[in-house]
Each structure stands twice: as C-alpha cells, then as structure tokens.
Amino acid sequence: SNLCYRPFLLVRTMVSFLFNPKAAAVNGKDSRKHKKQIPTDSSTSSSEPVEDPSISSSISSKTKTSTKSRTKSNTPKVSKNEKQVYKLIKSLNNHKGTKGFLALYTESAVFAPEDTPSIPIATLAGIFDMLKQSFPDFMFEYKSIKEVKPGLVVVEEIQFHGHHTGEPYTFMPGKLPAMEATGKFVKVDPERWYLDMSDENLIEKFSVIAMGSITGPAGVYEMVGGKV
C-alpha cells in the first residue's frame, strides 16, 4: 500500500508547484536575500578592525598638546631686566620722544661711551632727539638681548641706520657745524651695549663698546660728511 501511495504524493507535489507559483517566488526571494547577506569583497569583511574616530581624535589632540608643551618648555624665559631693555630699544624705534626713554632709567643714571667721559642720561636723550629730527626713519637693529649675570644685560651687534632726510645734523651744536640733509642712507658699524640694572629693574649705567671704526653719533656725523 505504501508503494501505491508514494506516486500519489509525487503527483500532488508537482501539481502544487505548477499551480502555486507565488510560493516558488517567495522561496526564490528568500534565497536571494540570504545570498546578499554574504560578503563577497574582502574589504567589507567584518573581521577587519575599524578605526574609532573619537579615539583617533583624542590621540591627535594629545599629540598636539604634547608638542605645544615641549615647544613652551624649550622657549627661554625673558627676565624682567631683559624686558626693560627690549622696552628701551622699542622706545627709540617708536620715535615717541624722551619721556618713555627716561622712564626706564634711575634718576642718577649715566651714559658711558668707550674712551669718553660719562654724561647724564638726559644729555643722551637730547642726542637721540637730534638723531630723530635729522633721520625721521631711523631704527636700531640687533642680534640678541641677554642678561649674562644678575643685573647686567648685554645687547649684541646693535646698529643704527636711517636716511638723512630731515634737519641738518650735528651731535654737538655750537661746536661742530650741522651737515645739510642729502637723503643719504647711513648704517654705522655694530656696537655692544652693556646695561647695569638696579634692584627695581631700572637702568643705572649704559655703556657702549664699539665693534667697528664708525659708530655712535660721531660715526653718523662722519657718514653724512662731517669731520670730528
């Protein structure tokens, strides 16, 4: 009886397949869906590590902070006395007159040029005023400013330069004739400045050592045609 029943079941299954195509379509779709879920490209495999953007950003931020810290620690600190000397040169280059210049000195401060008697700092301020009137664009440039020991700041290779386009120039009115302006560009030889500082970070003594043959106000005078 089982042998008779099996052909009947086979026929019934074939009829169901022929007259119920939706079932076959559903089965096909499920099969295709299943196939789509299987990755075919190794680059999309879930076994590969994926970088977390938040971790990457955190590492980058830490690296930048670390680099900034190293840069800060490598930058030499500027002492209070060095800051005062920076202000001194800035006050000269800004051409704002003698008030700011004199405010950086003690009342008894002196200017001590090489091989020349010292003069009151107010007299030096007057010489700078004459330079400003004769050389309206004058500037001081230098190599470095450093406190070499407590209370002593050294300015290396500082040079005056500018164009003689203003008033006739002399650094000793009444004693040396003033030289008429010709527009000539003047740049004297380098000097080394020594500035002795007080406990209040004010300049007590301003000394100059020439590093060439034509320096200072006298050198400027010679370069515009004067004779000392």
PDB file of C-alpha atoms in Angstrom:
ATOM      1  CA  SER A   1       0.000   0.000   0.000  1.00  0.00           C
ATOM      2  CA  ASN A   2       2.912   2.329   0.639  1.00  0.00           C
ATOM      3  CA  LEU A   3       4.176   1.809  -2.903  1.00  0.00           C
ATOM      4  CA  CYS A   4       0.805   2.838  -4.259  1.00  0.00           C
ATOM      5  CA  TYR A   5       0.727   5.958  -2.012  1.00  0.00           C
ATOM      6  CA  ARG A   6       4.179   7.324  -2.999  1.00  0.00           C
ATOM      7  CA  PRO A   7       3.316   8.026  -6.700  1.00  0.00           C
ATOM      8  CA  PHE A   8       0.259   9.849  -5.476  1.00  0.00           C
ATOM      9  CA  LEU A   9       2.317  12.114  -3.215  1.00  0.00           C
ATOM     10  CA  LEU A  10       4.771  12.869  -6.043  1.00  0.00           C
ATOM     11  CA  VAL A  11       1.960  13.843  -8.385  1.00  0.00           C
ATOM     12  CA  ARG A  12       0.383  16.033  -5.681  1.00  0.00           C
ATOM     13  CA  THR A  13       3.632  17.892  -5.062  1.00  0.00           C
ATOM     14  CA  MET A  14       4.154  18.589  -8.799  1.00  0.00           C
ATOM     15  CA  VAL A  15       0.602  19.910  -9.151  1.00  0.00           C
ATOM     16  CA  SER A  16       1.077  22.202  -6.120  1.00  0.00           C
ATOM     17  CA  PHE A  17       4.284  23.612  -7.674  1.00  0.00           C
ATOM     18  CA  LEU A  18       2.646  24.253 -11.063  1.00  0.00           C
ATOM     19  CA  PHE A  19      -0.485  25.916  -9.720  1.00  0.00           C
ATOM     20  CA  ASN A  20       1.065  27.898  -6.825  1.00  0.00           C
ATOM     21  CA  PRO A  21       3.939  29.959  -8.389  1.00  0.00           C
ATOM     22  CA  LYS A  22       3.845  32.581  -5.542  1.00  0.00           C
ATOM     23  CA  ALA A  23       5.236  30.058  -3.143  1.00  0.00           C
ATOM     24  CA  ALA A  24       8.117  29.420  -5.532  1.00  0.00           C
ATOM     25  CA  ALA A  25       8.738  33.201  -5.921  1.00  0.00           C
ATOM     26  CA  VAL A  26       8.804  33.735  -2.164  1.00  0.00           C
ATOM     27  CA  ASN A  27      11.241  30.885  -1.804  1.00  0.00           C
ATOM     28  CA  GLY A  28      13.438  32.479  -4.535  1.00  0.00           C
ATOM     29  CA  LYS A  29      13.384  35.907  -2.856  1.00  0.00           C
ATOM     30  CA  ASP A  30      14.385  34.438   0.483  1.00  0.00           C
ATOM     31  CA  SER A  31      17.230  32.670  -1.224  1.00  0.00           C
ATOM     32  CA  ARG A  32      18.411  35.907  -2.903  1.00  0.00           C
ATOM     33  CA  LYS A  33      18.130  37.819   0.372  1.00  0.00           C
ATOM     34  CA  HIS A  34      20.245  35.224   2.066  1.00  0.00           C
ATOM     35  CA  LYS A  35      22.845  35.463  -0.695  1.00  0.00           C
ATOM     36  CA  LYS A  36      23.046  39.285  -0.369  1.00  0.00           C
ATOM     37  CA  GLN A  37      23.969  38.967   3.281  1.00  0.00           C
ATOM     38  CA  ILE A  38      27.116  37.013   2.418  1.00  0.00           C
ATOM     39  CA  PRO A  39      30.025  39.471   1.771  1.00  0.00           C
ATOM     40  CA  THR A  40      31.817  38.843  -1.500  1.00  0.00           C
ATOM     41  CA  ASP A  41      34.504  41.580  -1.136  1.00  0.00           C
ATOM     42  CA  SER A  42      37.265  41.020   1.402  1.00  0.00           C
ATOM     43  CA  SER A  43      37.400  44.796   2.076  1.00  0.00           C
ATOM     44  CA  THR A  44      33.911  44.660   3.635  1.00  0.00           C
ATOM     45  CA  SER A  45      34.632  41.721   5.872  1.00  0.00           C
ATOM     46  CA  SER A  46      33.538  42.213   9.480  1.00  0.00           C
ATOM     47  CA  SER A  47      36.773  40.577  10.650  1.00  0.00           C
ATOM     48  CA  GLU A  48      38.806  43.744   9.692  1.00  0.00           C
ATOM     49  CA  PRO A  49      39.439  46.323  12.506  1.00  0.00           C
ATOM     50  CA  VAL A  50      37.539  49.605  12.159  1.00  0.00           C
ATOM     51  CA  GLU A  51      39.200  52.833  13.465  1.00  0.00           C
ATOM     52  CA  ASP A  52      37.160  54.678  16.073  1.00  0.00           C
ATOM     53  CA  PRO A  53      37.140  58.397  15.066  1.00  0.00           C
ATOM     54  CA  SER A  54      36.809  59.512  18.690  1.00  0.00           C
ATOM     55  CA  ILE A  55      39.944  57.573  19.683  1.00  0.00           C
ATOM     56  CA  SER A  56      41.855  58.930  16.669  1.00  0.00           C
ATOM     57  CA  SER A  57      40.802  62.488  17.527  1.00  0.00           C
ATOM     58  CA  SER A  58      41.824  62.018  21.160  1.00  0.00           C
ATOM     59  CA  ILE A  59      45.290  60.722  20.181  1.00  0.00           C
ATOM     60  CA  SER A  60      45.767  63.613  17.734  1.00  0.00           C
ATOM     61  CA  SER A  61      44.743  66.145  20.399  1.00  0.00           C
ATOM     62  CA  LYS A  62      47.150  64.628  22.958  1.00  0.00           C
ATOM     63  CA  THR A  63      49.975  64.694  20.410  1.00  0.00           C
ATOM     64  CA  LYS A  64      49.354  68.391  19.632  1.00  0.00           C
ATOM     65  CA  THR A  65      49.222  69.229  23.362  1.00  0.00           C
ATOM     66  CA  SER A  66      52.438  67.323  23.976  1.00  0.00           C
ATOM     67  CA  THR A  67      54.193  69.112  21.091  1.00  0.00           C
ATOM     68  CA  LYS A  68      52.969  72.501  22.349  1.00  0.00           C
ATOM     69  CA  SER A  69      54.216  71.717  25.871  1.00  0.00           C
ATOM     70  CA  ARG A  70      57.661  70.753  24.554  1.00  0.00           C
ATOM     71  CA  THR A  71      57.816  73.962  22.483  1.00  0.00           C
ATOM     72  CA  LYS A  72      56.866  76.053  25.514  1.00  0.00           C
ATOM     73  CA  SER A  73      59.453  74.406  27.735  1.00  0.00           C
ATOM     74  CA  ASN A  74      62.172  74.948  25.103  1.00  0.00           C
ATOM     75  CA  THR A  75      61.419  78.682  24.832  1.00  0.00           C
ATOM     76  CA  PRO A  76      63.831  80.616  27.066  1.00  0.00           C
ATOM     77  CA  LYS A  77      62.201  82.837  29.671  1.00  0.00           C
ATOM     78  CA  VAL A  78      62.744  86.576  29.391  1.00  0.00           C
ATOM     79  CA  SER A  79      63.900  88.160  32.643  1.00  0.00           C
ATOM     80  CA  LYS A  80      62.454  91.426  33.987  1.00  0.00           C
ATOM     81  CA  ASN A  81      65.717  93.215  33.237  1.00  0.00           C
ATOM     82  CA  GLU A  82      65.730  91.901  29.651  1.00  0.00           C
ATOM     83  CA  LYS A  83      62.144  93.140  29.219  1.00  0.00           C
ATOM     84  CA  GLN A  84      63.254  96.618  30.282  1.00  0.00           C
ATOM     85  CA  VAL A  85      65.988  96.658  27.640  1.00  0.00           C
ATOM     86  CA  TYR A  86      63.511  95.488  24.998  1.00  0.00           C
ATOM     87  CA  LYS A  87      61.348  98.461  26.042  1.00  0.00           C
ATOM     88  CA  LEU A  88      64.362 100.772  25.758  1.00  0.00           C
ATOM     89  CA  ILE A  89      65.049  99.842  22.129  1.00  0.00           C
ATOM     90  CA  LYS A  90      61.331  99.881  21.324  1.00  0.00           C
ATOM     91  CA  SER A  91      61.034 103.414  22.741  1.00  0.00           C
ATOM     92  CA  LEU A  92      63.893 104.545  20.485  1.00  0.00           C
ATOM     93  CA  ASN A  93      62.491 102.883  17.380  1.00  0.00           C
ATOM     94  CA  ASN A  94      58.974 104.219  18.016  1.00  0.00           C
ATOM     95  CA  HIS A  95      60.286 107.823  17.982  1.00  0.00           C
ATOM     96  CA  LYS A  96      57.964 108.829  20.823  1.00  0.00           C
ATOM     97  CA  GLY A  97      60.346 111.295  22.439  1.00  0.00           C
ATOM     98  CA  THR A  98      62.420 111.216  25.586  1.00  0.00           C
ATOM     99  CA  LYS A  99      59.690 110.684  28.209  1.00  0.00           C
ATOM    100  CA  GLY A 100      59.344 106.932  27.723  1.00  0.00           C
ATOM    101  CA  PHE A 101      63.093 106.619  27.255  1.00  0.00           C
ATOM    102  CA  LEU A 102      63.964 108.385  30.536  1.00  0.00           C
ATOM    103  CA  ALA A 103      61.309 106.414  32.470  1.00  0.00           C
ATOM    104  CA  LEU A 104      63.477 103.288  32.081  1.00  0.00           C
ATOM    105  CA  TYR A 105      66.437 104.845  33.961  1.00  0.00           C
ATOM    106  CA  THR A 106      67.222 105.753  37.552  1.00  0.00           C
ATOM    107  CA  GLU A 107      67.496 109.469  38.296  1.00  0.00           C
ATOM    108  CA  SER A 108      71.283 109.240  38.621  1.00  0.00           C
ATOM    109  CA  ALA A 109      71.826 107.064  35.528  1.00  0.00           C
ATOM    110  CA  VAL A 110      74.781 107.836  33.255  1.00  0.00           C
ATOM    111  CA  PHE A 111      75.840 107.072  29.700  1.00  0.00           C
ATOM    112  CA  ALA A 112      79.427 105.827  29.446  1.00  0.00           C
ATOM    113  CA  PRO A 113      80.737 105.673  25.864  1.00  0.00           C
ATOM    114  CA  GLU A 114      84.037 103.886  25.251  1.00  0.00           C
ATOM    115  CA  ASP A 115      87.112 106.058  25.999  1.00  0.00           C
ATOM    116  CA  THR A 116      84.893 109.092  26.702  1.00  0.00           C
ATOM    117  CA  PRO A 117      83.817 110.693  29.998  1.00  0.00           C
ATOM    118  CA  SER A 118      80.364 109.694  31.239  1.00  0.00           C
ATOM    119  CA  ILE A 119      77.439 112.054  30.670  1.00  0.00           C
ATOM    120  CA  PRO A 120      73.998 112.312  32.340  1.00  0.00           C
ATOM    121  CA  ILE A 121      71.375 110.148  30.700  1.00  0.00           C
ATOM    122  CA  ALA A 122      69.269 113.262  29.961  1.00  0.00           C
ATOM    123  CA  THR A 123      72.091 114.503  27.689  1.00  0.00           C
ATOM    124  CA  LEU A 124      71.971 111.213  25.784  1.00  0.00           C
ATOM    125  CA  ALA A 125      68.199 111.624  25.414  1.00  0.00           C
ATOM    126  CA  GLY A 126      68.844 115.010  23.767  1.00  0.00           C
ATOM    127  CA  ILE A 127      71.282 113.397  21.296  1.00  0.00           C
ATOM    128  CA  PHE A 128      68.646 110.821  20.346  1.00  0.00           C
ATOM    129  CA  ASP A 129      66.166 113.656  19.778  1.00  0.00           C
ATOM    130  CA  MET A 130      68.584 115.300  17.331  1.00  0.00           C
ATOM    131  CA  LEU A 131      69.013 111.973  15.511  1.00  0.00           C
ATOM    132  CA  LYS A 132      65.223 111.650  15.230  1.00  0.00           C
ATOM    133  CA  GLN A 133      64.871 115.147  13.751  1.00  0.00           C
ATOM    134  CA  SER A 134      67.597 114.524  11.155  1.00  0.00           C
ATOM    135  CA  PHE A 135      66.810 110.840  10.432  1.00  0.00           C
ATOM    136  CA  PRO A 136      62.998 110.523  10.702  1.00  0.00           C
ATOM    137  CA  ASP A 137      63.034 106.820   9.775  1.00  0.00           C
ATOM    138  CA  PHE A 138      65.969 105.740  11.928  1.00  0.00           C
ATOM    139  CA  MET A 139      65.964 102.313  13.576  1.00  0.00           C
ATOM    140  CA  PHE A 140      68.147 100.207  15.833  1.00  0.00           C
ATOM    141  CA  GLU A 141      68.542  96.550  14.889  1.00  0.00           C
ATOM    142  CA  TYR A 142      70.391  93.993  16.988  1.00  0.00           C
ATOM    143  CA  LYS A 143      71.339  90.335  17.208  1.00  0.00           C
ATOM    144  CA  SER A 144      70.369  89.461  20.782  1.00  0.00           C
ATOM    145  CA  ILE A 145      69.471  90.735  24.255  1.00  0.00           C
ATOM    146  CA  LYS A 146      70.612  88.635  27.206  1.00  0.00           C
ATOM    147  CA  GLU A 147      71.080  89.032  30.946  1.00  0.00           C
ATOM    148  CA  VAL A 148      74.533  87.485  31.219  1.00  0.00           C
ATOM    149  CA  LYS A 149      74.571  87.714  35.014  1.00  0.00           C
ATOM    150  CA  PRO A 150      72.154  89.139  37.592  1.00  0.00           C
ATOM    151  CA  GLY A 151      71.824  92.872  36.981  1.00  0.00           C
ATOM    152  CA  LEU A 152      73.792  93.050  33.712  1.00  0.00           C
ATOM    153  CA  VAL A 153      72.081  92.917  30.299  1.00  0.00           C
ATOM    154  CA  VAL A 154      74.117  92.798  27.079  1.00  0.00           C
ATOM    155  CA  VAL A 155      72.808  93.784  23.636  1.00  0.00           C
ATOM    156  CA  GLU A 156      74.894  92.180  20.894  1.00  0.00           C
ATOM    157  CA  GLU A 157      75.644  93.731  17.496  1.00  0.00           C
ATOM    158  CA  ILE A 158      73.280  96.658  17.669  1.00  0.00           C
ATOM    159  CA  GLN A 159      73.358  99.077  14.722  1.00  0.00           C
ATOM    160  CA  PHE A 160      71.798 102.434  13.925  1.00  0.00           C
ATOM    161  CA  HIS A 161      70.519 103.056  10.384  1.00  0.00           C
ATOM    162  CA  GLY A 162      68.330 105.611   8.618  1.00  0.00           C
ATOM    163  CA  HIS A 163      68.043 108.180   5.822  1.00  0.00           C
ATOM    164  CA  HIS A 164      69.202 111.772   6.326  1.00  0.00           C
ATOM    165  CA  THR A 165      66.061 113.469   5.050  1.00  0.00           C
ATOM    166  CA  GLY A 166      65.246 115.772   7.983  1.00  0.00           C
ATOM    167  CA  GLU A 167      67.039 118.595   9.734  1.00  0.00           C
ATOM    168  CA  PRO A 168      70.787 119.349   9.272  1.00  0.00           C
ATOM    169  CA  TYR A 169      72.656 117.020  11.637  1.00  0.00           C
ATOM    170  CA  THR A 170      75.241 117.594  14.331  1.00  0.00           C
ATOM    171  CA  PHE A 171      75.618 115.808  17.641  1.00  0.00           C
ATOM    172  CA  MET A 172      77.489 118.787  19.199  1.00  0.00           C
ATOM    173  CA  PRO A 173      75.538 122.004  18.433  1.00  0.00           C
ATOM    174  CA  GLY A 174      77.707 125.113  18.689  1.00  0.00           C
ATOM    175  CA  LYS A 175      80.906 123.093  18.465  1.00  0.00           C
ATOM    176  CA  LEU A 176      80.526 121.192  15.195  1.00  0.00           C
ATOM    177  CA  PRO A 177      78.711 122.539  12.109  1.00  0.00           C
ATOM    178  CA  ALA A 178      75.456 120.839  11.128  1.00  0.00           C
ATOM    179  CA  MET A 179      75.503 118.805   7.902  1.00  0.00           C
ATOM    180  CA  GLU A 180      72.710 119.508   5.424  1.00  0.00           C
ATOM    181  CA  ALA A 181      70.384 116.635   4.556  1.00  0.00           C
ATOM    182  CA  THR A 182      71.085 114.855   1.267  1.00  0.00           C
ATOM    183  CA  GLY A 183      68.807 111.816   1.665  1.00  0.00           C
ATOM    184  CA  LYS A 184      71.835 109.580   2.197  1.00  0.00           C
ATOM    185  CA  PHE A 185      71.295 106.202   3.827  1.00  0.00           C
ATOM    186  CA  VAL A 186      73.514 105.705   6.867  1.00  0.00           C
ATOM    187  CA  LYS A 187      74.296 102.467   8.715  1.00  0.00           C
ATOM    188  CA  VAL A 188      77.042 102.548  11.316  1.00  0.00           C
ATOM    189  CA  ASP A 189      79.213  99.625  12.490  1.00  0.00           C
ATOM    190  CA  PRO A 190      77.883  97.311  15.211  1.00  0.00           C
ATOM    191  CA  GLU A 191      78.202  98.096  18.899  1.00  0.00           C
ATOM    192  CA  ARG A 192      77.819  96.070  22.091  1.00  0.00           C
ATOM    193  CA  TRP A 193      75.675  97.680  24.768  1.00  0.00           C
ATOM    194  CA  TYR A 194      76.080  96.933  28.484  1.00  0.00           C
ATOM    195  CA  LEU A 195      73.226  97.935  30.768  1.00  0.00           C
ATOM    196  CA  ASP A 196      73.667  97.770  34.540  1.00  0.00           C
ATOM    197  CA  MET A 197      70.291  97.338  36.215  1.00  0.00           C
ATOM    198  CA  SER A 198      69.065  98.385  39.654  1.00  0.00           C
ATOM    199  CA  ASP A 199      67.075  96.202  42.048  1.00  0.00           C
ATOM    200  CA  GLU A 200      63.972  97.996  40.735  1.00  0.00           C
ATOM    201  CA  ASN A 201      64.773  96.830  37.165  1.00  0.00           C
ATOM    202  CA  LEU A 202      65.796 100.322  36.031  1.00  0.00           C
ATOM    203  CA  ILE A 203      68.965 101.154  34.081  1.00  0.00           C
ATOM    204  CA  GLU A 204      71.724 102.642  36.237  1.00  0.00           C
ATOM    205  CA  LYS A 205      74.538 102.724  33.721  1.00  0.00           C
ATOM    206  CA  PHE A 206      74.563 102.500  29.924  1.00  0.00           C
ATOM    207  CA  SER A 207      77.985 101.576  28.476  1.00  0.00           C
ATOM    208  CA  VAL A 208      78.971 101.066  24.841  1.00  0.00           C
ATOM    209  CA  ILE A 209      81.820  99.125  23.226  1.00  0.00           C
ATOM    210  CA  ALA A 210      82.441  99.770  19.517  1.00  0.00           C
ATOM    211  CA  MET A 211      82.819  96.725  17.258  1.00  0.00           C
ATOM    212  CA  GLY A 212      83.977  98.805  14.296  1.00  0.00           C
ATOM    213  CA  SER A 213      85.583 102.130  13.426  1.00  0.00           C
ATOM    214  CA  ILE A 214      82.427 104.137  12.615  1.00  0.00           C
ATOM    215  CA  THR A 215      79.917 104.006  15.463  1.00  0.00           C
ATOM    216  CA  GLY A 216      77.685 106.152  17.629  1.00  0.00           C
ATOM    217  CA  PRO A 217      76.503 109.725  16.973  1.00  0.00           C
ATOM    218  CA  ALA A 218      80.048 110.698  15.888  1.00  0.00           C
ATOM    219  CA  GLY A 219      80.061 107.873  13.338  1.00  0.00           C
ATOM    220  CA  VAL A 220      76.714 109.035  11.957  1.00  0.00           C
ATOM    221  CA  TYR A 221      78.131 112.558  11.698  1.00  0.00           C
ATOM    222  CA  GLU A 222      81.146 111.338   9.716  1.00  0.00           C
ATOM    223  CA  MET A 223      78.947 109.322   7.348  1.00  0.00           C
ATOM    224  CA  VAL A 224      76.950 112.424   6.346  1.00  0.00           C
ATOM    225  CA  GLY A 225      80.127 114.380   5.607  1.00  0.00           C
ATOM    226  CA  GLY A 226      81.123 115.826   8.983  1.00  0.00           C
ATOM    227  CA  LYS A 227      84.599 115.829  10.490  1.00  0.00           C
ATOM    228  CA  VAL A 228      85.131 115.155  14.182  1.00  0.00           C
TER     229      VAL A 228
END
